[in-house]
Amino acid sequence: MKNILVIIVLSAGLFFSQDVAAQKVKTVQLEQTPGKFTQEKLKLKAGTPYVFEISNKGVDHAVGFVLAPKGKTEAENHIKSAYVTEVVLDGKSQTSNEVVLEAGDYVYFCPLNPTEQYNLTVK
């Protein structure tokens, strides 16, 4: 009986670890040009881990990336794990940390470029 319990526990652990491994991190690539992002709207799946990769294409100074819930763009509401790990210089790219988003409406923008706020919908 003890052996059966050990087998069940190990099988459950193996199943769970395979399920977690199946959720691969997806990269969302965004380009910034002077005054705007080239991709103006995003739709993503809730619960999927994402990394945002931001490229600076011709902006003659450093750019960044902010993701926030729609209507709550003050700094205290920013999703800080979505910030790029370093400012992005012209001709370079940088990535954010991993982000898992809940269903809802968000906006993304660059306060350094500056850009308008673009819509990101998560379902």
mmCIF file of C-alpha atoms in Angstrom, residues 29-91:
data_model
loop_
_atom_site.group_PDB
_atom_site.id
_atom_site.type_symbol
_atom_site.label_atom_id
_atom_site.label_comp_id
_atom_site.label_asym_id
_atom_site.label_seq_id
_atom_site.Cartn_x
_atom_site.Cartn_y
_atom_site.Cartn_z
ATOM 1 C CA GLN A 29 8.352 41.973 -30.095
ATOM 2 C CA LEU A 30 7.631 45.691 -30.329
ATOM 3 C CA GLU A 31 9.503 48.358 -32.294
ATOM 4 C CA GLN A 32 9.702 52.009 -31.390
ATOM 5 C CA THR A 33 10.313 54.598 -34.068
ATOM 6 C CA PRO A 34 10.358 58.373 -33.478
ATOM 7 C CA GLY A 35 7.136 59.150 -31.597
ATOM 8 C CA LYS A 36 5.377 55.794 -31.956
ATOM 9 C CA PHE A 37 5.308 52.031 -31.652
ATOM 10 C CA THR A 38 4.947 50.277 -35.012
ATOM 11 C CA GLN A 39 2.496 47.739 -33.528
ATOM 12 C CA GLU A 40 -0.466 49.754 -32.277
ATOM 13 C CA LYS A 41 -2.684 47.037 -30.779
ATOM 14 C CA LEU A 42 -2.081 43.683 -29.104
ATOM 15 C CA LYS A 43 -4.275 40.736 -28.120
ATOM 16 C CA LEU A 44 -2.746 38.180 -25.771
ATOM 17 C CA LYS A 45 -3.918 35.091 -23.905
ATOM 18 C CA ALA A 46 -4.453 35.266 -20.132
ATOM 19 C CA GLY A 47 -2.165 33.143 -17.988
ATOM 20 C CA THR A 48 0.546 32.744 -20.607
ATOM 21 C CA PRO A 49 4.003 33.908 -19.540
ATOM 22 C CA TYR A 50 5.300 36.708 -21.790
ATOM 23 C CA VAL A 51 8.532 38.632 -22.225
ATOM 24 C CA PHE A 52 8.371 41.972 -24.029
ATOM 25 C CA GLU A 53 11.266 42.696 -26.394
ATOM 26 C CA ILE A 54 11.534 46.366 -27.296
ATOM 27 C CA SER A 55 13.624 47.542 -30.269
ATOM 28 C CA ASN A 56 14.709 51.135 -30.848
ATOM 29 C CA LYS A 57 14.522 51.811 -34.597
ATOM 30 C CA GLY A 58 15.801 55.301 -35.287
ATOM 31 C CA VAL A 59 14.927 57.133 -32.081
ATOM 32 C CA ASP A 60 18.024 59.220 -31.380
ATOM 33 C CA HIS A 61 17.803 58.707 -27.616
ATOM 34 C CA ALA A 62 17.032 55.916 -25.154
ATOM 35 C CA VAL A 63 13.494 54.496 -25.028
ATOM 36 C CA GLY A 64 11.631 52.389 -22.491
ATOM 37 C CA PHE A 65 8.399 50.453 -22.074
ATOM 38 C CA VAL A 66 5.507 50.807 -19.648
ATOM 39 C CA LEU A 67 2.559 48.419 -19.308
ATOM 40 C CA ALA A 68 -0.348 49.361 -17.052
ATOM 41 C CA PRO A 69 -4.031 48.585 -16.556
ATOM 42 C CA LYS A 70 -6.167 50.787 -18.812
ATOM 43 C CA GLY A 71 -7.129 53.981 -16.977
ATOM 44 C CA LYS A 72 -4.462 53.470 -14.288
ATOM 45 C CA THR A 73 -1.273 54.774 -15.882
ATOM 46 C CA GLU A 74 0.227 56.413 -12.793
ATOM 47 C CA ALA A 75 3.627 54.995 -11.812
ATOM 48 C CA GLU A 76 2.247 53.116 -8.801
ATOM 49 C CA ASN A 77 0.047 51.046 -11.159
ATOM 50 C CA HIS A 78 2.753 50.134 -13.686
ATOM 51 C CA ILE A 79 3.437 46.433 -14.109
ATOM 52 C CA LYS A 80 7.054 46.742 -13.122
ATOM 53 C CA SER A 81 8.092 43.283 -14.313
ATOM 54 C CA ALA A 82 7.180 44.485 -17.834
ATOM 55 C CA TYR A 83 9.756 47.290 -17.704
ATOM 56 C CA VAL A 84 12.756 46.621 -19.945
ATOM 57 C CA THR A 85 15.773 45.604 -17.890
ATOM 58 C CA GLU A 86 17.815 48.461 -19.420
ATOM 59 C CA VAL A 87 16.865 51.527 -21.439
ATOM 60 C CA VAL A 88 16.980 50.795 -25.167
ATOM 61 C CA LEU A 89 19.504 52.734 -27.230
ATOM 62 C CA ASP A 90 19.090 53.420 -30.964
ATOM 63 C CA GLY A 91 19.648 50.250 -32.973
#
